[in-house]
mmCIF file of C-alpha atoms in Angstrom:
data_model
loop_
_atom_site.group_PDB
_atom_site.id
_atom_site.type_symbol
_atom_site.label_atom_id
_atom_site.label_comp_id
_atom_site.label_asym_id
_atom_site.label_seq_id
_atom_site.Cartn_x
_atom_site.Cartn_y
_atom_site.Cartn_z
ATOM 1 C CA MET W 20 0.000 0.000 0.000
ATOM 2 C CA ASN W 21 1.347 3.434 -0.896
ATOM 3 C CA HIS W 22 2.112 5.561 2.157
ATOM 4 C CA THR W 23 2.188 9.311 1.476
ATOM 5 C CA PRO W 24 4.189 11.208 4.101
ATOM 6 C CA ASP W 25 2.507 14.003 6.032
ATOM 7 C CA TRP W 26 4.840 16.718 4.764
ATOM 8 C CA GLN W 27 3.203 19.435 6.850
ATOM 9 C CA ARG W 28 3.842 17.500 10.039
ATOM 10 C CA ILE W 29 7.403 16.677 8.966
ATOM 11 C CA GLY W 30 8.034 20.365 8.255
ATOM 12 C CA ALA W 31 6.799 21.187 11.760
ATOM 13 C CA LEU W 32 8.981 18.464 13.323
ATOM 14 C CA ILE W 33 12.091 19.778 11.590
ATOM 15 C CA SER W 34 11.242 23.325 12.666
ATOM 16 C CA ASP W 35 10.638 22.233 16.260
ATOM 17 C CA GLY W 36 13.913 20.324 16.362
ATOM 18 C CA LEU W 37 15.832 23.363 15.144
ATOM 19 C CA HIS W 38 13.851 25.792 17.347
ATOM 20 C CA ILE W 39 13.028 27.956 14.336
ATOM 21 C CA THR W 40 11.408 31.162 15.500
ATOM 22 C CA ARG W 41 10.637 34.738 14.470
ATOM 23 C CA GLY W 42 13.586 36.537 12.894
ATOM 24 C CA ASP W 43 15.620 33.403 12.106
ATOM 25 C CA LYS W 44 17.314 33.386 8.707
ATOM 26 C CA VAL W 45 16.945 29.885 7.250
ATOM 27 C CA SER W 46 18.928 28.649 4.248
ATOM 28 C CA VAL W 47 17.396 25.625 2.519
ATOM 29 C CA PHE W 48 19.341 23.501 0.043
ATOM 30 C CA VAL W 49 17.529 21.051 -2.242
ATOM 31 C CA THR W 50 19.390 18.454 -4.294
ATOM 32 C CA ASP W 51 16.568 17.177 -6.506
ATOM 33 C CA GLY W 52 13.025 17.995 -7.566
ATOM 34 C CA ALA W 53 11.807 14.839 -5.805
ATOM 35 C CA ALA W 54 12.174 16.767 -2.534
ATOM 36 C CA THR W 55 9.983 19.692 -3.628
ATOM 37 C CA ASP W 56 6.934 18.797 -1.486
ATOM 38 C CA ALA W 57 9.100 18.501 1.637
ATOM 39 C CA VAL W 58 10.849 21.802 0.907
ATOM 40 C CA ALA W 59 7.535 23.578 0.326
ATOM 41 C CA ALA W 60 6.221 22.342 3.673
ATOM 42 C CA LEU W 61 9.278 23.577 5.556
ATOM 43 C CA VAL W 62 9.279 26.944 3.778
ATOM 44 C CA ALA W 63 5.601 27.451 4.670
ATOM 45 C CA GLU W 64 6.295 26.531 8.300
ATOM 46 C CA CYS W 65 9.217 28.987 8.454
ATOM 47 C CA TRP W 66 7.084 31.866 7.160
ATOM 48 C CA ARG W 67 4.275 30.889 9.548
ATOM 49 C CA ARG W 68 6.707 31.212 12.470
ATOM 50 C CA GLY W 69 8.075 34.559 11.308
ATOM 51 C CA ALA W 70 11.386 33.207 10.029
ATOM 52 C CA VAL W 71 12.867 34.139 6.648
ATOM 53 C CA PRO W 72 13.634 31.099 4.439
ATOM 54 C CA GLN W 73 15.724 31.225 1.254
ATOM 55 C CA VAL W 74 15.980 28.206 -1.064
ATOM 56 C CA VAL W 75 19.129 27.342 -3.029
ATOM 57 C CA ALA W 76 18.994 24.668 -5.755
ATOM 58 C CA THR W 77 22.085 22.521 -5.232
ATOM 59 C CA ASP W 78 20.780 19.902 -7.659
ATOM 60 C CA GLU W 79 23.288 17.065 -7.866
ATOM 61 C CA ARG W 80 22.495 16.538 -11.565
ATOM 62 C CA PHE W 81 24.543 19.654 -12.261
ATOM 63 C CA ASP W 82 27.620 17.960 -10.792
ATOM 64 C CA ALA W 83 27.978 15.742 -13.876
ATOM 65 C CA ALA W 84 29.109 18.650 -16.041
ATOM 66 C CA ALA W 85 31.499 19.911 -13.379
ATOM 67 C CA LEU W 86 33.013 16.455 -13.013
ATOM 68 C CA ALA W 87 33.434 16.234 -16.773
ATOM 69 C CA TRP W 88 34.988 19.634 -17.424
ATOM 70 C CA ALA W 89 36.122 21.551 -14.330
ATOM 71 C CA GLU W 90 39.741 21.701 -13.218
ATOM 72 C CA VAL W 91 40.503 19.634 -10.128
ATOM 73 C CA ASP W 92 41.492 22.709 -8.102
ATOM 74 C CA VAL W 93 38.090 24.248 -8.920
ATOM 75 C CA LEU W 94 36.269 21.069 -7.892
ATOM 76 C CA SER W 95 38.150 21.208 -4.573
ATOM 77 C CA GLN W 96 36.883 24.700 -3.775
ATOM 78 C CA ALA W 97 33.749 25.395 -1.757
ATOM 79 C CA PRO W 98 30.847 26.515 -4.014
ATOM 80 C CA PRO W 99 30.686 30.301 -3.389
ATOM 81 C CA LEU W 100 26.884 30.705 -3.247
ATOM 82 C CA GLU W 101 26.677 27.860 -0.719
ATOM 83 C CA VAL W 102 29.361 29.559 1.362
ATOM 84 C CA LEU W 103 27.457 32.859 1.268
ATOM 85 C CA ALA W 104 24.274 31.070 2.322
ATOM 86 C CA MET W 105 26.027 29.531 5.340
ATOM 87 C CA LYS W 106 27.449 32.896 6.369
ATOM 88 C CA TRP W 107 24.036 34.568 5.993
ATOM 89 C CA CYS W 108 21.829 32.107 7.858
ATOM 90 C CA ASP W 109 21.185 31.185 11.481
ATOM 91 C CA VAL W 110 19.596 27.861 10.556
ATOM 92 C CA HIS W 111 20.345 25.496 7.678
ATOM 93 C CA VAL W 112 18.286 22.591 6.315
ATOM 94 C CA SER W 113 19.487 20.415 3.456
ATOM 95 C CA PHE W 114 16.939 18.213 1.657
ATOM 96 C CA ARG W 115 18.823 15.396 -0.040
ATOM 97 C CA ALA W 116 16.675 13.241 -2.275
ATOM 98 C CA MET W 117 17.999 9.728 -2.859
ATOM 99 C CA THR W 118 18.623 9.928 -6.587
ATOM 100 C CA SER W 119 20.550 7.406 -8.681
ATOM 101 C CA PRO W 120 23.326 6.209 -6.374
ATOM 102 C CA GLU W 121 26.137 5.910 -8.922
ATOM 103 C CA VAL W 122 28.055 8.725 -10.608
ATOM 104 C CA ASP W 123 29.995 8.024 -13.789
ATOM 105 C CA ALA W 124 33.247 9.937 -13.225
ATOM 106 C CA ASP W 125 36.875 9.535 -12.261
ATOM 107 C CA PRO W 126 37.000 8.681 -8.521
ATOM 108 C CA ALA W 127 39.820 11.186 -8.011
ATOM 109 C CA ARG W 128 37.622 13.964 -9.413
ATOM 110 C CA ILE W 129 34.669 12.872 -7.277
ATOM 111 C CA ALA W 130 36.945 12.959 -4.224
ATOM 112 C CA ALA W 131 37.999 16.516 -5.150
ATOM 113 C CA LEU W 132 34.343 17.548 -5.406
ATOM 114 C CA ARG W 133 33.694 16.019 -1.981
ATOM 115 C CA ARG W 134 36.571 18.038 -0.523
ATOM 116 C CA GLY W 135 34.923 21.234 -1.718
ATOM 117 C CA ARG W 136 31.538 20.210 -0.338
ATOM 118 C CA GLY W 137 33.235 19.258 2.906
ATOM 119 C CA LEU W 138 34.311 22.869 3.372
ATOM 120 C CA VAL W 139 30.655 23.910 3.172
ATOM 121 C CA SER W 140 29.742 21.199 5.690
ATOM 122 C CA THR W 141 32.358 22.568 8.072
ATOM 123 C CA LEU W 142 30.777 26.018 7.866
ATOM 124 C CA ARG W 143 27.378 24.439 8.528
ATOM 125 C CA TRP W 144 28.669 22.703 11.649
ATOM 126 C CA GLU W 145 30.522 25.740 12.931
ATOM 127 C CA ARG W 146 28.025 28.512 12.220
ATOM 128 C CA THR W 147 24.433 27.223 12.105
ATOM 129 C CA ARG W 148 21.729 25.184 13.742
ATOM 130 C CA TRP W 149 21.304 22.529 11.098
ATOM 131 C CA ALA W 150 19.450 19.469 9.888
ATOM 132 C CA LEU W 151 19.906 17.053 6.994
ATOM 133 C CA VAL W 152 16.780 15.413 5.580
ATOM 134 C CA ARG W 153 17.245 12.299 3.422
ATOM 135 C CA ILE W 154 14.204 11.535 1.253
ATOM 136 C CA PRO W 155 13.696 8.138 -0.436
ATOM 137 C CA THR W 156 12.913 7.914 -4.134
ATOM 138 C CA PRO W 157 11.836 5.055 -6.430
ATOM 139 C CA ALA W 158 15.114 5.445 -8.380
ATOM 140 C CA TRP W 159 17.180 4.636 -5.312
ATOM 141 C CA ALA W 160 14.910 1.770 -4.279
ATOM 142 C CA GLU W 161 15.237 0.228 -7.716
ATOM 143 C CA ALA W 162 19.032 0.528 -7.705
ATOM 144 C CA ALA W 163 19.214 -1.010 -4.217
ATOM 145 C CA GLY W 164 16.740 -3.790 -5.043
ATOM 146 C CA ILE W 165 14.157 -2.620 -2.480
ATOM 147 C CA ASP W 166 10.392 -2.312 -2.867
ATOM 148 C CA PRO W 167 9.843 1.499 -3.102
ATOM 149 C CA ASP W 168 6.728 1.345 -0.916
ATOM 150 C CA VAL W 169 8.624 -0.561 1.799
ATOM 151 C CA LEU W 170 11.407 2.016 1.764
ATOM 152 C CA LEU W 171 9.004 4.964 1.954
ATOM 153 C CA GLN W 172 6.817 3.349 4.641
ATOM 154 C CA GLU W 173 9.766 2.629 6.916
ATOM 155 C CA TRP W 174 11.092 6.144 6.374
ATOM 156 C CA ALA W 175 7.736 7.793 7.117
ATOM 157 C CA ARG W 176 7.107 5.616 10.216
ATOM 158 C CA SER W 177 10.540 6.512 11.573
ATOM 159 C CA PHE W 178 9.259 10.057 12.218
ATOM 160 C CA GLU W 179 6.230 8.915 14.233
ATOM 161 C CA ALA W 180 7.780 8.957 17.700
ATOM 162 C CA ASP W 181 7.394 10.835 20.957
ATOM 163 C CA TRP W 182 10.718 12.573 20.452
ATOM 164 C CA ALA W 183 10.779 14.193 23.883
ATOM 165 C CA ASP W 184 10.487 10.731 25.452
ATOM 166 C CA VAL W 185 13.085 9.336 23.058
ATOM 167 C CA LYS W 186 15.514 12.086 24.027
ATOM 168 C CA ARG W 187 14.938 11.386 27.726
ATOM 169 C CA ARG W 188 15.590 7.652 27.368
ATOM 170 C CA GLN W 189 18.544 8.084 25.025
ATOM 171 C CA GLY W 190 19.934 10.741 27.335
ATOM 172 C CA ALA W 191 19.805 8.333 30.260
ATOM 173 C CA LEU W 192 21.709 5.710 28.259
ATOM 174 C CA CYS W 193 24.268 8.299 27.177
ATOM 175 C CA ALA W 194 24.796 9.295 30.792
ATOM 176 C CA ARG W 195 25.606 5.642 31.585
ATOM 177 C CA LEU W 196 27.953 5.378 28.630
ATOM 178 C CA ASP W 197 29.808 8.539 29.668
ATOM 179 C CA ALA W 198 31.541 6.352 32.268
ATOM 180 C CA THR W 199 32.631 3.827 29.639
ATOM 181 C CA GLN W 200 36.314 3.446 28.856
ATOM 182 C CA ARG W 201 36.243 1.197 25.794
ATOM 183 C CA ILE W 202 33.846 0.143 23.046
ATOM 184 C CA VAL W 203 34.505 -3.055 21.080
ATOM 185 C CA ILE W 204 32.985 -3.993 17.704
ATOM 186 C CA ALA W 205 33.632 -7.645 16.843
ATOM 187 C CA ASP W 206 32.660 -10.390 14.423
ATOM 188 C CA ARG W 207 34.414 -13.293 12.755
ATOM 189 C CA HIS W 208 36.334 -10.878 10.520
ATOM 190 C CA GLY W 209 38.021 -8.945 13.300
ATOM 191 C CA ARG W 210 37.845 -6.788 16.377
ATOM 192 C CA LEU W 211 37.985 -2.996 16.611
ATOM 193 C CA GLU W 212 38.711 -1.313 19.947
ATOM 194 C CA LEU W 213 37.698 2.324 20.415
ATOM 195 C CA PRO W 214 38.733 4.059 23.648
ATOM 196 C CA VAL W 215 36.142 6.621 24.731
ATOM 197 C CA GLY W 216 37.120 7.420 28.326
ATOM 198 C CA GLY W 217 36.400 11.037 29.219
ATOM 199 C CA ARG W 218 34.360 11.662 26.089
ATOM 200 C CA THR W 219 30.671 12.640 26.056
ATOM 201 C CA TRP W 220 27.876 10.612 24.471
ATOM 202 C CA VAL W 221 25.192 12.683 22.742
ATOM 203 C CA PRO W 222 21.615 11.634 21.863
ATOM 204 C CA PHE W 223 20.252 12.510 18.428
ATOM 205 C CA ALA W 224 16.495 12.543 18.837
ATOM 206 C CA GLY W 225 14.651 14.656 16.315
ATOM 207 C CA GLU W 226 16.948 17.662 16.225
ATOM 208 C CA ALA W 227 19.691 17.325 13.604
ATOM 209 C CA ASN W 228 19.003 14.561 11.104
ATOM 210 C CA TRP W 229 15.910 13.018 9.527
ATOM 211 C CA PRO W 230 15.432 10.137 9.769
ATOM 212 C CA ASP W 231 16.840 10.433 13.277
ATOM 213 C CA GLY W 232 17.615 8.194 16.192
ATOM 214 C CA GLU W 233 21.200 7.478 17.175
ATOM 215 C CA ILE W 234 23.660 8.057 19.972
ATOM 216 C CA ALA W 235 27.241 9.062 19.278
ATOM 217 C CA THR W 236 30.565 10.020 20.758
ATOM 218 C CA ALA W 237 34.106 10.845 19.610
ATOM 219 C CA PRO W 238 36.740 8.147 20.297
ATOM 220 C CA ILE W 239 40.170 9.099 21.602
ATOM 221 C CA GLU W 240 41.972 10.198 18.463
ATOM 222 C CA ASP W 241 45.172 8.143 18.793
ATOM 223 C CA GLY W 242 43.709 5.071 20.502
ATOM 224 C CA VAL W 243 41.588 3.246 17.916
ATOM 225 C CA ARG W 244 43.141 -0.077 16.944
ATOM 226 C CA GLY W 245 42.213 -3.323 15.247
ATOM 227 C CA ASP W 246 40.183 -4.402 12.236
ATOM 228 C CA ILE W 247 36.661 -3.799 10.988
ATOM 229 C CA PHE W 248 34.906 -5.204 7.914
ATOM 230 C CA PHE W 249 31.883 -3.705 6.171
ATOM 231 C CA PRO W 250 30.385 -6.466 4.003
ATOM 232 C CA GLY W 251 28.171 -5.724 1.052
ATOM 233 C CA VAL W 252 27.575 -2.613 -1.050
ATOM 234 C CA PHE W 253 27.123 1.011 -0.085
ATOM 235 C CA TRP W 254 27.521 4.306 -1.940
ATOM 236 C CA PHE W 255 29.281 7.503 -0.989
ATOM 237 C CA ALA W 256 29.369 10.558 -3.261
ATOM 238 C CA GLY W 257 28.036 8.398 -6.080
ATOM 239 C CA VAL W 258 30.777 5.786 -5.862
ATOM 240 C CA ARG W 259 29.950 2.143 -5.224
ATOM 241 C CA VAL W 260 32.064 0.544 -2.485
ATOM 242 C CA ARG W 261 31.874 -3.186 -1.727
ATOM 243 C CA ASP W 262 33.358 -5.288 1.083
ATOM 244 C CA LEU W 263 35.424 -2.542 2.686
ATOM 245 C CA ALA W 264 37.999 -3.561 5.317
ATOM 246 C CA LEU W 265 39.990 -1.124 7.455
ATOM 247 C CA THR W 266 42.907 -1.737 9.811
ATOM 248 C CA PHE W 267 43.734 0.831 12.501
ATOM 249 C CA ASP W 268 46.870 1.357 14.549
ATOM 250 C CA ARG W 269 47.334 4.188 17.049
ATOM 251 C CA GLY W 270 44.221 5.860 15.716
ATOM 252 C CA HIS W 271 45.129 5.848 12.018
ATOM 253 C CA VAL W 272 43.865 3.757 9.122
ATOM 254 C CA VAL W 273 47.058 1.940 8.149
ATOM 255 C CA LYS W 274 45.555 -0.508 5.670
ATOM 256 C CA GLU W 275 42.452 -0.420 3.506
ATOM 257 C CA ARG W 276 40.979 -3.048 1.213
ATOM 258 C CA ALA W 277 37.804 -3.248 -0.878
ATOM 259 C CA ALA W 278 36.407 -5.513 -3.578
ATOM 260 C CA GLU W 279 35.155 -2.397 -5.398
ATOM 261 C CA GLY W 280 35.918 1.296 -5.032
ATOM 262 C CA ILE W 281 39.374 1.052 -3.456
ATOM 263 C CA GLU W 282 40.840 3.931 -5.496
ATOM 264 C CA PHE W 283 38.060 6.217 -4.300
ATOM 265 C CA VAL W 284 38.470 5.015 -0.700
ATOM 266 C CA ARG W 285 42.147 5.940 -0.789
ATOM 267 C CA GLN W 286 41.379 9.338 -2.283
ATOM 268 C CA MET W 287 38.980 10.032 0.581
ATOM 269 C CA LEU W 288 41.466 8.828 3.194
ATOM 270 C CA ASP W 289 44.016 11.253 1.755
ATOM 271 C CA THR W 290 41.645 14.250 1.959
ATOM 272 C CA ASP W 291 43.731 15.820 4.734
ATOM 273 C CA ASP W 292 45.641 14.955 7.909
ATOM 274 C CA GLY W 293 42.502 14.121 9.900
ATOM 275 C CA ALA W 294 40.778 11.893 7.347
ATOM 276 C CA ARG W 295 42.401 8.623 8.480
ATOM 277 C CA ARG W 296 41.212 9.025 12.084
ATOM 278 C CA VAL W 297 37.811 8.150 13.552
ATOM 279 C CA GLY W 298 35.904 11.323 14.398
ATOM 280 C CA GLU W 299 32.655 9.650 15.443
ATOM 281 C CA LEU W 300 31.360 6.382 16.828
ATOM 282 C CA GLY W 301 27.601 6.067 16.478
ATOM 283 C CA ILE W 302 24.945 3.488 17.321
ATOM 284 C CA GLY W 303 21.645 3.262 15.415
ATOM 285 C CA MET W 304 18.546 3.482 17.617
ATOM 286 C CA ASN W 305 15.485 3.630 15.312
ATOM 287 C CA ALA W 306 13.516 0.379 15.232
ATOM 288 C CA ALA W 307 11.129 1.617 12.524
ATOM 289 C CA LEU W 308 14.010 1.451 10.052
ATOM 290 C CA GLN W 309 14.832 -2.170 9.262
ATOM 291 C CA THR W 310 15.975 -2.367 5.629
ATOM 292 C CA MET W 311 19.581 -1.586 4.721
ATOM 293 C CA THR W 312 19.452 0.791 1.759
ATOM 294 C CA GLY W 313 23.109 1.441 0.963
ATOM 295 C CA ASP W 314 22.542 5.092 1.930
ATOM 296 C CA LEU W 315 24.553 6.071 4.978
ATOM 297 C CA LEU W 316 22.241 8.793 6.309
ATOM 298 C CA ILE W 317 19.416 6.272 6.631
ATOM 299 C CA ASP W 318 21.319 3.079 7.443
ATOM 300 C CA GLU W 319 23.216 4.652 10.358
ATOM 301 C CA LYS W 320 19.900 5.099 12.231
ATOM 302 C CA ILE W 321 18.817 1.437 12.009
ATOM 303 C CA LEU W 322 18.605 -0.301 15.384
ATOM 304 C CA GLY W 323 21.175 -3.103 15.318
ATOM 305 C CA THR W 324 23.794 -1.163 13.376
ATOM 306 C CA VAL W 325 26.940 0.656 14.445
ATOM 307 C CA HIS W 326 28.927 3.193 12.449
ATOM 308 C CA ILE W 327 32.206 5.004 12.483
ATOM 309 C CA ALA W 328 32.847 8.310 10.743
ATOM 310 C CA LEU W 329 36.275 8.993 9.356
ATOM 311 C CA GLY W 330 37.347 12.612 9.704
ATOM 312 C CA ARG W 331 35.734 15.507 11.521
ATOM 313 C CA ALA W 332 34.616 14.962 15.123
ATOM 314 C CA TYR W 333 31.601 16.373 16.928
ATOM 315 C CA PRO W 334 33.011 19.053 19.300
ATOM 316 C CA GLU W 335 30.082 18.519 21.679
ATOM 317 C CA CYS W 336 31.357 14.971 22.234
ATOM 318 C CA GLY W 337 34.790 16.247 23.231
ATOM 319 C CA GLY W 338 36.391 15.266 19.931
ATOM 320 C CA VAL W 339 39.187 17.393 18.526
ATOM 321 C CA ASN W 340 39.886 15.712 15.179
ATOM 322 C CA ALA W 341 39.598 18.245 12.346
ATOM 323 C CA SER W 342 38.980 17.362 8.707
ATOM 324 C CA ALA W 343 36.983 18.458 5.677
ATOM 325 C CA LEU W 344 35.816 14.837 5.571
ATOM 326 C CA HIS W 345 33.055 13.299 7.672
ATOM 327 C CA TRP W 346 32.375 9.870 6.185
ATOM 328 C CA ASP W 347 29.922 7.662 8.060
ATOM 329 C CA ILE W 348 30.405 3.958 7.310
ATOM 330 C CA VAL W 349 27.731 1.616 8.635
ATOM 331 C CA LYS W 350 28.127 -1.958 9.860
ATOM 332 C CA ASP W 351 24.995 -4.104 10.190
ATOM 333 C CA LEU W 352 25.460 -6.427 13.161
ATOM 334 C CA ARG W 353 22.094 -8.203 12.670
ATOM 335 C CA SER W 354 23.064 -10.537 9.802
ATOM 336 C CA PRO W 355 21.981 -14.133 10.555
ATOM 337 C CA GLU W 356 24.877 -15.409 8.436
ATOM 338 C CA GLU W 357 27.536 -13.148 9.962
ATOM 339 C CA PRO W 358 26.243 -11.691 13.244
ATOM 340 C CA GLY W 359 28.340 -9.139 15.056
ATOM 341 C CA SER W 360 28.617 -7.834 18.585
ATOM 342 C CA LEU W 361 29.034 -4.494 20.310
ATOM 343 C CA SER W 362 30.128 -4.094 23.921
ATOM 344 C CA ALA W 363 30.858 -1.279 26.354
ATOM 345 C CA ASP W 364 33.438 -2.225 28.996
ATOM 346 C CA GLY W 365 32.292 -5.821 28.569
ATOM 347 C CA GLU W 366 28.548 -5.130 28.775
ATOM 348 C CA TRP W 367 26.670 -6.315 25.699
ATOM 349 C CA LEU W 368 24.819 -3.712 23.686
ATOM 350 C CA ILE W 369 24.439 -6.094 20.747
ATOM 351 C CA ALA W 370 25.318 -9.775 21.240
ATOM 352 C CA ASP W 371 25.678 -12.032 18.203
ATOM 353 C CA GLY W 372 23.250 -9.920 16.220
ATOM 354 C CA GLU W 373 20.657 -9.515 18.982
ATOM 355 C CA VAL W 374 19.957 -6.072 20.454
ATOM 356 C CA ALA W 375 20.455 -6.217 24.230
ATOM 357 C CA ALA W 376 18.385 -4.513 26.917
ATOM 358 C CA PRO W 377 20.340 -1.226 27.246
ATOM 359 C CA LEU W 378 19.758 -0.376 23.584
ATOM 360 C CA ALA W 379 16.276 -1.877 23.315
ATOM 361 C CA GLY W 380 15.031 0.188 26.251
ATOM 362 C CA ALA W 381 16.350 3.444 24.796
ATOM 363 C CA SER W 382 15.426 2.884 21.159
ATOM 364 C CA VAL W 383 13.068 4.916 19.018
ATOM 365 C CA PHE W 384 10.014 2.628 19.271
ATOM 366 C CA ARG W 385 10.723 -0.016 21.919
ATOM 367 C CA SER W 386 9.322 -2.655 19.582
ATOM 368 C CA HIS W 387 8.868 -2.679 15.826
ATOM 369 C CA PRO W 388 5.832 -0.512 14.956
ATOM 370 C CA THR W 389 3.148 -1.927 12.743
ATOM 371 C CA PRO W 390 2.301 -0.263 9.417
#
């Protein structure tokens, strides 16, 4: 059954999460016409509240020509109108429709383009109250081999939470984890140890990203060690990556392997001095989301997944790693064939693919909602 999202309500939720009020200057980026209904709802809500929204078309279809013809040093620069928008606004919302996942271009040129966009992201983090909204499309569902209605229904249901209660429960779990010294991610492929002592865990509960629902911290920059394997396919910046494996020593990626996309992976790791370090450790908390899509902004919220982000750290977590890159890479620990585990100072958060009580009790929806 087709499930049409309530765009008006979603616009209000985004506005509430960002505390948009009279006099706020709100920049809105839109990457594809498929997001038009969502953008229109947010713009109407901003005007209703007395804020001043301005919409910038950052349609990703225009990137194809830049990737074909622009000089690499131009690709690496921050787009000037996007920079001006970030410097003008108090609040930023980016609507990113899930268009065709693959981009036909030289991976080195795509990596250069990502470096330029990363500079805009840094301004967003440093200067604005912000939210990213990822919107499913039939094109993405088809490419990922997912029923489009299933993808849209899960996405729409993921919004339908008592977010104040979610924040309270996630906040309580984060307060417990603040005393944790070490997180371990393990499966038959390897073991990754992430020291987190003295760092702060932060709940994400309807304020920064949509879909939302995760908790995150910043590992100690020079302490991450071991191996982690990300089986299967995902996309980043339009590049397909399959079966990615990373080895860390003293906080750095010292070895990287992939069945597909390895040249691009290495380009991203060489973005700058901070790109080979882990800036974020996150745990998905939204039980309405169950289907891995290959899109990082959605998959990182799925209950039963864990993710690391290479590059820039969240300052509110106590992280100090600086980079133009912030690359979330998601590991699904729920696989019946290859289950994984997640522990905090020896306490199970996920044990052999099964979500344990500490996460289950703090999750968005304590049990899977029904359609």
